Structures are given as C-alpha cells and as structure tokens.
Amino acid sequence: MVKVVKFGGSSLADAKQFQKVAEIVRSDESRVYVVPSAPGKRFDADIKVTDLLYECYELASSGKNFYEPFLAVKDRYNEIIQGLGLNFSLKDAFDEIENNLLHSPEKDYTASRGEFLNGLIMSNYLGYDFIDAADVIFFDEAGNFDASKTNEILSNELSNHEHAVIPGFYGRSFDDKIKTFSRGGSDITGSIVAAACRAVVYENWTDVSGLLMADPHIVSSPTVIKNITYKELRELSYMGASVMHEDAIFPVKKVGIPINIRNTNNPEDPGTWIVENTARRSKYTITGISGRRNFCSIIIAKDLMHSQPDFYRKVVQCFEEKNITLEHLLSGIDTMTVIVHESKFIENEQEILSRISKLVQPESLEVESGISLIAVVGRGMKSQAGTASKIFKALADARINIRMIDQGASELNIIVGVLNEDFERAIRSIYHIFVDAGDK
Ligand code: ASP
C-alpha cells in the first residue's frame, strides 16, 4: 500500500514544521513518496521563499543587485538545516542559482529552486531518495503538462525507489528548460505522483483541518466538510472556495484515487475526503456554500424571441467575439438573461451592447451590475425535497431580494444572485438554516 503525501509551504516554513512533517511521515510506513512545497510564511508579515525568488529574478533580469532577497532565501534554508541539526550544506546549490541569476536569469528556474532546495533538505532529513522533478515531470511543446510521457517515465522511476522525495511545482519543458506550473502548483505535482504510482490515497497536508462548509471570514467557525465528491468540489471552487490548486484533482480523479486534505498542525483530525463517488451522506443536506461578487446581468427582451432559432446564438456570439465566457444563461418566454463577470464585461460594454442591438434588435436591453452569485452545493439535494424553498426562506427571512435563480439539471447546486451588499448576510442566513438550525 502506497500513500503520496504533499506538504504545503506553511507545513515547511521552519525547522519546527519540518519536525512535525517527519513525525507524520514516519507514523505511517505507507507514506513513501513525499512532495514538498517551498517554505511558506512563518507569520503574517513574512515573505514566502517563492516570492523572494521571484524578486531575485526581477532584480537580476533588469541588471539590478539581487543580493538582499537572495540572502534572505539562503538564511531561510540555513536556519532550517541548523534547526534540524543536519550535517548537510546547500552551498553548491546556492552557488548554481547565484550563477544563473548573474549570467542568464530564468524566471521558472529561479522560482522552482524553492521546492528543489526544500526537497534536498527533506530527503536528507528523512533519509529518503531524492528524485528531481525535472527528470520525471514533463511539459509538451504547447507548454501543457504532458501526462503520457510523465506517467511512463515517472512510474518507472518510482518503482526503483522504495522511499523518495519529489519536489513540487516544476518539471521540464519541451526544450529542456525548467518550467513551473502556475502558483500553488505543488498540489498538482502531488496528484501526478499519486496517479503514477497508483497510490491508495493522495494526502494533501496543509494548515487547516479540511475544506470548510463556508468562508470563515463570513461565517464564524464553519463546519469542516468530511466527504465531498470531485464534482461538488469543482462547483464550490469555481465559485470561490479554495483549499488546493484547481488543476490538482484531475490526475488522481482520472484513476479514481481519493484526496485527503489534512492539517499538519493537527494531524489527528481526519480532514476532508475528496472522492469520485460516495454513498456516505453528509450530516446536512448541503455540502457547502461559496460565492463571488461583482457580476453583471444583461437582460435582453424581445417578443416572440422563441420563434427565432438563431436568437440565442447571435447573442452568445456578441460575447464570444470579445472572448468573454458566460457564467449563466437564463431564459424567460420573451427574455434572455446573460450573467457575466464585471471585470471582463465592463471594458467592452458599449461595443457588446451595440452589437447585440444590431444583431437581434431587442425591444429592450437592461444592464445591472453589482450582483453576487452564491452557489449552494450538495449531492444530497437531489433526494431531498424542499431544499430550494429552504434557501428562499432563509433569504426572505433576512429580507434579501433574490435577483436570479439557477438550478442545474444535475441538482448538484442551486445558484442565487443577490446584490453585492447582501452577499455576506445571504451566505450566513443560508448556512444558518441548513447547519445551525438543525437540518439533518
Ligand atoms: N511555492 C509555489 C508557490 O508559492 C508552489 C506551491 O507552493 O505549491 O506558488
């Protein structure tokens, strides 16, 4: 039985955190492959090593002196090494990075060194082999992750190592350079490694005890979600909930490996299980609530629009021409409502509106901004009558006006639109009616 364990930056921010990590790894002999991030923040005002490295690159590439952030990086690692009492030096690795910065600074290479150096320390501390991610993780010519090449080479390499540390966040590009994933990408590496060795679980260790049912900045001490399906997680993260890199679920999802989100600072907590399917019911009808602010609705009215088969296509085309994705499309008998995010719409607003006028000659065209969308997500909603009415009751009791409602055919979520100023109150009242008010 093989488990892949990935530790985030806050789990590896200093020597004390490294000790907790080692204890976690050693407490279960199936935790054989370890994927570290770079050292994260030790306190609120601290700077992540990856950010320091990006700063080194920015300075070096514009010919400026990069020694201040570079020394800060070296100090962070040296402190960890000393704190762990290791007889080990990163001097050669530091020299190589400095050399690169001085002579031919490369952005992805520089940023990736955060994970690379942490991986070297971790492998020394645990006594595990070190596998350089640049030798086993590949990107294709278009810059996308090359799953088939990686899988073949990585699974073969892993089979030669009983225990190994594989740094997160980077791999090798088509033209033989170091290339990183987007920020937070060590989560993706962990998932790739888990898929390649067909792990029984991908454990993602962070600084919270799992995914919460709602944003803790809005709802005080929300409940931890024990079990969630990949699909539910997609819905919640698309609408703003975040615990992992969005792309991290795909490699493991493809081969049916569950993800377990765990807390390095509270290893006894069971955390959240993210799975393909589950017969486990959650204690509540809903799994979670998330939301985003600042959407616009564009309401297009025209009598008998239904008799024009090309009406929808023409409207959609106006947004497509500006490369704007539609968040929601709602239809009434003589109206069509398009919901888009303000950030993308407003700068092209007049052009899009006049294009719609020209293409479909509406009787009226109304635009409203300042709308928040709230997704109430739950696999349990399908089998439970009255979920929608409960949401509406919660909002009505709080005197919040609903601007739109959208329930997907899968009945996995119900989306409601409210005004931005009602956003937080709406989330709290929905949470309250399902969780605090004793929904079982
Ligand atoms: N260290 C990288 C970042 O800060 C990648 C990661 O932590 O997953 O984005």
Coordinates of C-alpha atoms and ligand atoms in Angstrom, one line a residue:
M1 CA 0.0 0.0 0.0
V2 CA 1.5 3.3 -1.1
K3 CA 0.4 6.8 0.0
V4 CA 1.7 10.0 -1.5
V5 CA 2.0 12.9 0.9
K6 CA 2.3 16.5 -0.2
F7 CA 3.1 19.3 2.3
G8 CA 2.3 22.9 1.7
G9 CA 4.5 25.9 2.4
S10 CA 3.2 26.6 5.8
S11 CA 3.9 23.0 6.8
L12 CA 7.5 23.5 5.9
A13 CA 8.1 27.1 6.9
D14 CA 10.7 26.4 9.5
A15 CA 12.6 23.6 11.3
K16 CA 9.8 23.0 13.8
Q17 CA 7.3 22.4 11.0
F18 CA 9.8 20.1 9.3
Q19 CA 9.9 18.0 12.5
K20 CA 6.1 17.8 12.6
V21 CA 6.2 16.7 8.9
A22 CA 8.8 14.0 9.6
E23 CA 6.7 12.7 12.5
I24 CA 3.7 12.5 10.3
V25 CA 5.6 10.7 7.5
R26 CA 7.2 8.2 9.9
S27 CA 4.0 7.4 11.8
D28 CA 2.7 5.5 8.8
E29 CA 5.0 3.3 6.8
S30 CA 2.9 3.5 3.7
R31 CA 3.8 7.2 3.3
V32 CA 6.6 6.5 1.0
Y33 CA 6.6 9.4 -1.5
V34 CA 6.8 12.9 -0.2
V35 CA 6.2 16.1 -2.3
P36 CA 7.3 19.3 -0.6
S37 CA 6.4 22.9 -1.4
A38 CA 8.9 25.7 -0.8
P39 CA 9.0 27.3 2.7
G40 CA 5.9 29.5 3.2
K41 CA 5.2 32.2 5.7
R42 CA 6.1 31.7 9.4
F43 CA 4.0 34.7 10.5
D44 CA 1.6 37.0 8.7
A45 CA 4.1 39.6 7.6
D46 CA 6.6 37.0 6.5
I47 CA 7.5 36.5 2.8
K48 CA 7.3 33.1 1.1
V49 CA 10.5 31.8 -0.3
T50 CA 8.9 31.6 -3.8
D51 CA 8.1 35.3 -3.6
L52 CA 11.7 36.1 -2.6
L53 CA 12.9 34.1 -5.5
Y54 CA 10.6 35.9 -8.0
E55 CA 12.0 39.1 -6.6
C56 CA 15.6 37.9 -7.2
Y57 CA 14.7 37.1 -10.7
E58 CA 13.0 40.5 -11.3
L59 CA 16.1 42.3 -10.0
A60 CA 18.6 40.1 -11.8
S61 CA 16.9 40.3 -15.1
S62 CA 16.9 44.1 -15.0
G63 CA 20.5 44.1 -14.1
K64 CA 20.0 45.2 -10.5
N65 CA 21.5 43.9 -7.4
F66 CA 19.6 40.8 -6.1
Y67 CA 21.6 40.0 -3.0
E68 CA 19.1 41.2 -0.4
P69 CA 16.3 38.8 -1.3
F70 CA 18.9 36.1 -2.2
L71 CA 20.5 36.3 1.2
A72 CA 17.0 36.1 2.8
V73 CA 16.4 32.9 0.8
K74 CA 19.7 31.4 1.9
D75 CA 19.0 32.4 5.5
R76 CA 15.7 30.6 5.5
Y77 CA 17.2 27.3 4.3
N78 CA 20.3 27.6 6.6
E79 CA 18.0 28.2 9.6
I80 CA 16.0 25.1 8.8
I81 CA 19.2 23.0 8.3
Q82 CA 20.6 24.2 11.6
G83 CA 17.3 23.9 13.5
L84 CA 17.2 20.2 12.4
G85 CA 20.8 19.6 13.4
L86 CA 21.7 18.3 9.9
N87 CA 25.2 17.8 8.8
F88 CA 24.4 19.0 5.3
S89 CA 25.1 22.1 3.2
L90 CA 23.3 23.6 0.3
K91 CA 26.3 25.7 -0.7
D92 CA 26.8 24.2 -4.1
A93 CA 23.1 24.5 -4.9
F94 CA 23.1 28.2 -3.8
D95 CA 26.2 28.9 -6.0
E96 CA 24.5 27.4 -9.0
I97 CA 21.4 29.6 -8.5
E98 CA 23.5 32.7 -8.0
N99 CA 25.4 31.9 -11.2
N100 CA 22.2 31.5 -13.1
L101 CA 20.9 34.8 -11.7
L102 CA 24.2 36.6 -12.6
H103 CA 24.6 35.3 -16.1
S104 CA 21.3 34.1 -17.6
P105 CA 18.4 34.6 -15.2
E106 CA 15.4 32.4 -16.0
K107 CA 12.2 33.0 -14.2
D108 CA 10.8 29.5 -13.9
Y109 CA 14.2 28.0 -13.0
T110 CA 14.6 30.6 -10.2
A111 CA 11.1 30.1 -8.8
S112 CA 11.4 26.4 -8.9
R113 CA 14.5 26.4 -6.6
G114 CA 12.3 27.0 -3.6
E115 CA 10.9 23.4 -3.9
F116 CA 14.2 22.0 -5.2
L117 CA 16.1 23.1 -2.1
N118 CA 13.4 22.1 0.3
G119 CA 13.3 18.7 -1.4
L120 CA 17.0 18.3 -0.8
I121 CA 16.7 19.1 2.8
M122 CA 13.7 16.9 3.2
S123 CA 15.3 13.9 1.6
N124 CA 18.4 14.3 3.8
Y125 CA 16.3 14.7 6.9
L126 CA 14.0 11.7 6.2
G127 CA 16.7 9.5 4.7
Y128 CA 14.6 9.2 1.5
D129 CA 16.0 9.2 -2.0
F130 CA 15.8 12.5 -4.0
I131 CA 14.1 12.5 -7.4
D132 CA 14.5 15.7 -9.3
A133 CA 11.1 16.7 -10.7
A134 CA 12.9 17.9 -13.8
D135 CA 13.7 14.3 -14.7
V136 CA 10.2 12.9 -14.3
I137 CA 7.7 15.6 -15.0
F138 CA 7.3 17.0 -18.5
F139 CA 5.5 19.7 -20.4
D140 CA 4.7 19.5 -24.1
E141 CA 5.5 21.9 -27.0
A142 CA 2.4 23.9 -26.2
G143 CA 3.5 24.3 -22.6
N144 CA 0.9 22.0 -21.2
F145 CA 1.6 19.2 -18.8
D146 CA 2.5 16.1 -20.8
A147 CA 0.6 13.3 -18.9
S148 CA 1.5 10.3 -21.0
K149 CA 5.3 11.0 -21.2
T150 CA 5.3 11.9 -17.5
N151 CA 3.3 8.8 -16.4
E152 CA 5.6 6.4 -18.3
I153 CA 8.9 7.9 -17.0
L154 CA 7.7 8.8 -13.5
S155 CA 6.1 5.4 -12.7
N156 CA 9.1 3.6 -13.9
E157 CA 11.4 5.8 -11.8
L158 CA 9.3 5.5 -8.7
S159 CA 9.4 1.7 -9.0
N160 CA 13.2 2.0 -8.4
H161 CA 12.8 3.8 -5.1
E162 CA 11.2 2.4 -2.0
H163 CA 11.1 5.9 -0.5
A164 CA 11.6 9.2 -2.3
V165 CA 11.1 13.0 -2.1
I166 CA 10.0 14.6 -5.3
P167 CA 9.9 18.5 -5.2
G168 CA 6.6 20.1 -6.2
F169 CA 5.8 22.9 -8.6
Y170 CA 8.1 22.2 -11.6
G171 CA 9.2 19.9 -14.4
R172 CA 11.0 20.0 -17.7
S173 CA 9.8 21.8 -20.8
F174 CA 9.8 20.5 -24.3
D175 CA 13.0 22.5 -25.0
D176 CA 14.8 21.2 -21.9
K177 CA 14.3 24.1 -19.6
I178 CA 12.9 24.1 -16.1
K179 CA 9.2 25.0 -16.2
T180 CA 6.8 25.6 -13.3
F181 CA 3.1 25.1 -13.0
S182 CA 1.1 28.1 -12.0
R183 CA 1.3 29.4 -8.4
G184 CA 0.3 26.7 -5.8
G185 CA 1.3 24.0 -8.4
S186 CA 2.9 21.6 -5.9
D187 CA -0.6 20.4 -5.4
I188 CA -0.6 19.3 -9.0
T189 CA 2.8 17.5 -8.6
G190 CA 1.4 15.6 -5.6
S191 CA -1.6 14.5 -7.7
I192 CA 0.6 13.4 -10.6
V193 CA 2.9 11.4 -8.4
A194 CA -0.1 9.7 -6.7
A195 CA -1.5 8.8 -10.1
A196 CA 1.8 7.5 -11.4
C197 CA 2.3 5.0 -8.5
R198 CA -1.4 4.2 -8.1
A199 CA -1.4 5.3 -4.5
V200 CA -4.3 4.4 -2.3
V201 CA -4.7 8.0 -1.3
Y202 CA -3.2 11.4 -2.1
E203 CA -2.8 13.1 1.2
N204 CA -2.5 16.9 0.9
W205 CA -1.2 18.3 4.2
T206 CA -1.9 22.0 4.8
D207 CA -2.6 24.3 7.8
V208 CA -6.4 23.8 8.0
S209 CA -8.3 20.7 9.0
G210 CA -10.0 20.3 5.7
L211 CA -12.4 22.2 3.4
L212 CA -14.9 24.3 5.3
M213 CA -18.6 24.5 4.5
A214 CA -18.3 28.3 4.1
D215 CA -15.8 31.0 4.1
P216 CA -14.6 31.5 7.7
H217 CA -14.3 35.3 7.0
I218 CA -18.0 35.3 6.6
V219 CA -19.4 32.5 8.8
S220 CA -17.7 32.1 12.1
S221 CA -16.1 28.7 12.7
P222 CA -17.9 26.9 9.8
T223 CA -18.1 23.1 10.0
V224 CA -15.4 21.0 8.2
I225 CA -16.7 19.0 5.2
K226 CA -15.9 15.4 5.9
N227 CA -16.7 14.0 2.4
I228 CA -17.1 15.7 -0.9
T229 CA -17.2 14.5 -4.4
Y230 CA -14.9 15.9 -7.1
K231 CA -17.9 17.4 -8.9
E232 CA -19.1 19.2 -5.7
L233 CA -15.6 20.5 -5.2
R234 CA -15.4 21.8 -8.7
E235 CA -18.6 23.7 -8.2
L236 CA -17.5 25.1 -4.9
S237 CA -14.0 26.1 -6.0
Y238 CA -15.3 27.7 -9.2
M239 CA -17.4 29.9 -7.0
G240 CA -14.5 30.9 -4.8
A241 CA -13.8 28.2 -2.2
S242 CA -10.2 27.3 -2.2
V243 CA -8.1 24.7 -0.5
M244 CA -6.0 23.3 -3.3
H245 CA -4.8 24.2 -6.8
E246 CA -7.8 23.8 -9.1
D247 CA -6.0 21.5 -11.5
A248 CA -4.8 19.2 -8.8
I249 CA -7.8 17.0 -8.9
F250 CA -7.5 15.9 -12.5
P251 CA -4.6 13.4 -12.4
V252 CA -6.0 11.5 -9.4
K253 CA -9.6 11.8 -10.5
K254 CA -8.8 10.1 -13.8
V255 CA -7.6 6.9 -12.0
G256 CA -10.0 7.0 -9.0
I257 CA -7.6 7.9 -6.2
P258 CA -9.2 9.9 -3.3
I259 CA -7.6 13.0 -1.9
N260 CA -7.5 13.5 1.8
I261 CA -6.9 17.1 3.0
R262 CA -5.1 17.1 6.4
N263 CA -3.7 19.5 8.9
T264 CA 0.0 19.3 9.7
N265 CA -0.6 21.2 12.9
N266 CA -3.5 18.9 14.0
P267 CA -2.6 15.5 12.5
E268 CA -5.2 13.7 14.4
D269 CA -8.0 15.5 12.6
P270 CA -9.5 13.3 9.9
G271 CA -9.7 16.2 7.4
T272 CA -11.7 16.2 4.2
W273 CA -12.0 13.2 1.8
I274 CA -12.4 14.2 -1.8
V275 CA -13.8 11.2 -3.8
E276 CA -15.3 10.3 -7.1
N277 CA -18.4 8.9 -5.6
T278 CA -19.7 8.1 -2.1
A279 CA -22.7 6.6 -0.5
R280 CA -21.8 8.5 2.6
R281 CA -24.4 11.1 3.3
S282 CA -23.3 14.4 4.8
K283 CA -24.9 15.3 8.1
Y284 CA -26.6 18.2 6.3
T285 CA -28.5 18.4 3.0
I286 CA -25.9 20.7 1.6
T287 CA -22.2 20.1 1.4
G288 CA -21.0 23.7 1.2
I289 CA -21.7 27.3 0.2
S290 CA -19.4 29.6 -1.8
G291 CA -19.8 32.7 -3.8
R292 CA -18.3 35.5 -5.8
R293 CA -19.1 39.2 -6.1
N294 CA -19.2 41.6 -9.0
F295 CA -21.3 40.1 -11.7
C296 CA -23.5 41.9 -14.3
S297 CA -26.7 40.8 -15.8
I298 CA -27.7 41.7 -19.3
I299 CA -31.4 41.3 -19.8
I300 CA -32.5 41.2 -23.5
A301 CA -36.2 41.3 -24.1
K302 CA -38.0 40.7 -27.4
D303 CA -41.5 39.5 -28.1
L304 CA -41.6 36.1 -29.8
M305 CA -37.8 35.6 -29.5
H306 CA -38.5 31.9 -29.2
S307 CA -39.7 31.7 -32.8
Q308 CA -36.2 32.8 -34.0
P309 CA -34.0 29.7 -33.8
D310 CA -30.8 31.8 -34.2
F311 CA -31.6 34.3 -31.4
Y312 CA -29.5 32.7 -28.7
R313 CA -26.6 32.0 -30.9
K314 CA -26.4 35.6 -32.1
V315 CA -26.4 36.9 -28.5
V316 CA -23.8 34.5 -27.4
Q317 CA -21.7 35.4 -30.4
C318 CA -21.5 39.0 -29.2
F319 CA -19.8 37.9 -26.1
E320 CA -17.7 35.3 -27.8
E321 CA -16.3 38.0 -30.2
K322 CA -14.8 39.7 -27.1
N323 CA -13.6 36.4 -25.6
I324 CA -15.9 36.7 -22.7
T325 CA -17.2 33.4 -21.1
L326 CA -20.8 33.4 -19.9
E327 CA -21.3 32.4 -16.3
H328 CA -25.0 31.8 -16.7
L329 CA -27.7 31.9 -19.3
L330 CA -31.3 32.2 -18.2
S331 CA -34.4 32.3 -20.3
G332 CA -37.9 33.6 -19.9
I333 CA -40.6 33.4 -22.5
D334 CA -39.7 36.7 -24.1
T335 CA -36.4 37.5 -22.3
M336 CA -33.0 36.1 -22.2
T337 CA -30.6 37.0 -19.3
V338 CA -26.8 36.7 -19.6
I339 CA -24.7 36.8 -16.5
V340 CA -21.0 37.7 -16.9
H341 CA -18.3 38.8 -14.6
E342 CA -17.9 42.6 -14.4
S343 CA -14.1 42.5 -14.8
K344 CA -14.4 41.1 -18.3
F345 CA -17.6 42.8 -19.4
I346 CA -17.3 46.5 -18.4
E347 CA -14.4 47.4 -20.6
N348 CA -16.2 46.1 -23.7
E349 CA -19.7 47.0 -22.5
Q350 CA -20.8 49.6 -25.2
E351 CA -19.4 47.6 -28.1
I352 CA -21.2 44.4 -26.9
L353 CA -24.5 46.2 -26.3
S354 CA -24.5 47.9 -29.7
R355 CA -23.5 44.6 -31.3
I356 CA -26.5 42.8 -29.6
S357 CA -28.8 45.7 -30.7
K358 CA -27.6 45.3 -34.2
L359 CA -27.8 41.5 -34.4
V360 CA -31.1 40.8 -32.7
Q361 CA -32.9 44.2 -32.5
P362 CA -34.2 43.7 -29.0
E363 CA -37.1 45.7 -27.6
S364 CA -35.2 46.5 -24.5
L365 CA -31.7 45.9 -23.2
E366 CA -31.1 46.3 -19.5
V367 CA -27.8 46.0 -17.6
E368 CA -27.4 45.7 -13.9
S369 CA -24.1 45.4 -12.1
G370 CA -23.1 44.7 -8.5
I371 CA -24.5 41.2 -8.4
S372 CA -23.1 38.4 -6.3
L373 CA -23.6 34.8 -7.1
I374 CA -23.9 32.3 -4.3
A375 CA -23.6 28.5 -5.0
V376 CA -25.3 26.2 -2.6
V377 CA -23.8 22.8 -3.4
G378 CA -24.7 19.3 -2.3
R379 CA -25.1 15.8 -3.7
G380 CA -27.8 15.3 -1.1
M381 CA -30.1 17.9 -2.6
K382 CA -31.3 15.6 -5.4
S383 CA -33.0 13.3 -2.9
Q384 CA -34.4 15.9 -0.6
A385 CA -37.5 17.9 -1.5
G386 CA -37.7 21.4 -0.2
T387 CA -34.0 22.4 -0.5
A388 CA -34.7 25.4 -2.8
S389 CA -37.6 26.6 -0.6
K390 CA -35.4 26.5 2.4
I391 CA -32.8 28.7 0.7
F392 CA -35.5 31.1 -0.4
K393 CA -37.0 31.1 3.1
A394 CA -33.6 31.9 4.6
L395 CA -33.2 34.8 2.2
A396 CA -36.7 36.0 2.7
D397 CA -36.4 35.9 6.4
A398 CA -33.3 38.0 6.1
R399 CA -35.2 40.4 3.8
I400 CA -32.8 39.8 1.0
N401 CA -34.1 40.1 -2.5
I402 CA -33.1 37.4 -4.9
R403 CA -32.1 38.7 -8.4
M404 CA -31.8 35.4 -10.1
I405 CA -32.0 31.7 -9.5
D406 CA -30.3 28.9 -11.5
Q407 CA -30.6 25.2 -10.7
G408 CA -28.5 22.9 -12.9
A409 CA -30.2 19.8 -14.2
S410 CA -27.8 17.6 -12.2
E411 CA -29.3 19.1 -9.0
L412 CA -25.9 19.4 -7.5
N413 CA -26.2 23.1 -6.9
I414 CA -28.6 26.0 -6.7
I415 CA -27.2 29.4 -7.6
V416 CA -28.8 32.5 -6.4
G417 CA -27.9 36.1 -7.4
V418 CA -28.2 38.8 -4.8
L419 CA -26.9 42.4 -4.6
N420 CA -23.3 42.7 -3.5
E421 CA -24.3 44.5 -0.3
D422 CA -26.4 41.4 0.7
F423 CA -23.6 38.9 -0.1
E424 CA -22.3 38.1 3.3
R425 CA -25.7 38.2 5.0
A426 CA -27.1 35.9 2.4
I427 CA -24.3 33.3 2.9
R428 CA -24.8 33.5 6.7
S429 CA -28.5 33.0 6.5
I430 CA -28.3 30.1 4.2
Y431 CA -25.6 28.5 6.3
H432 CA -27.7 29.1 9.4
I433 CA -30.8 27.5 8.1
F434 CA -29.0 24.3 7.0
V435 CA -26.4 23.9 9.7
D436 CA -27.2 25.8 12.9
A437 CA -30.9 25.5 12.6
G438 CA -30.5 21.7 12.9
D439 CA -31.0 20.4 9.3
K440 CA -30.2 16.8 9.5
Ligands
ASP1 N1 5.9 27.5 -4.0 C1 5.0 27.7 -5.1 C2 4.1 28.9 -4.8 O1 4.3 29.6 -3.8 C3 4.2 26.5 -5.4 C4 3.5 25.9 -4.2 O2 3.6 26.3 -3.1 O3 2.7 24.9 -4.4 O4 3.2 29.1 -5.5

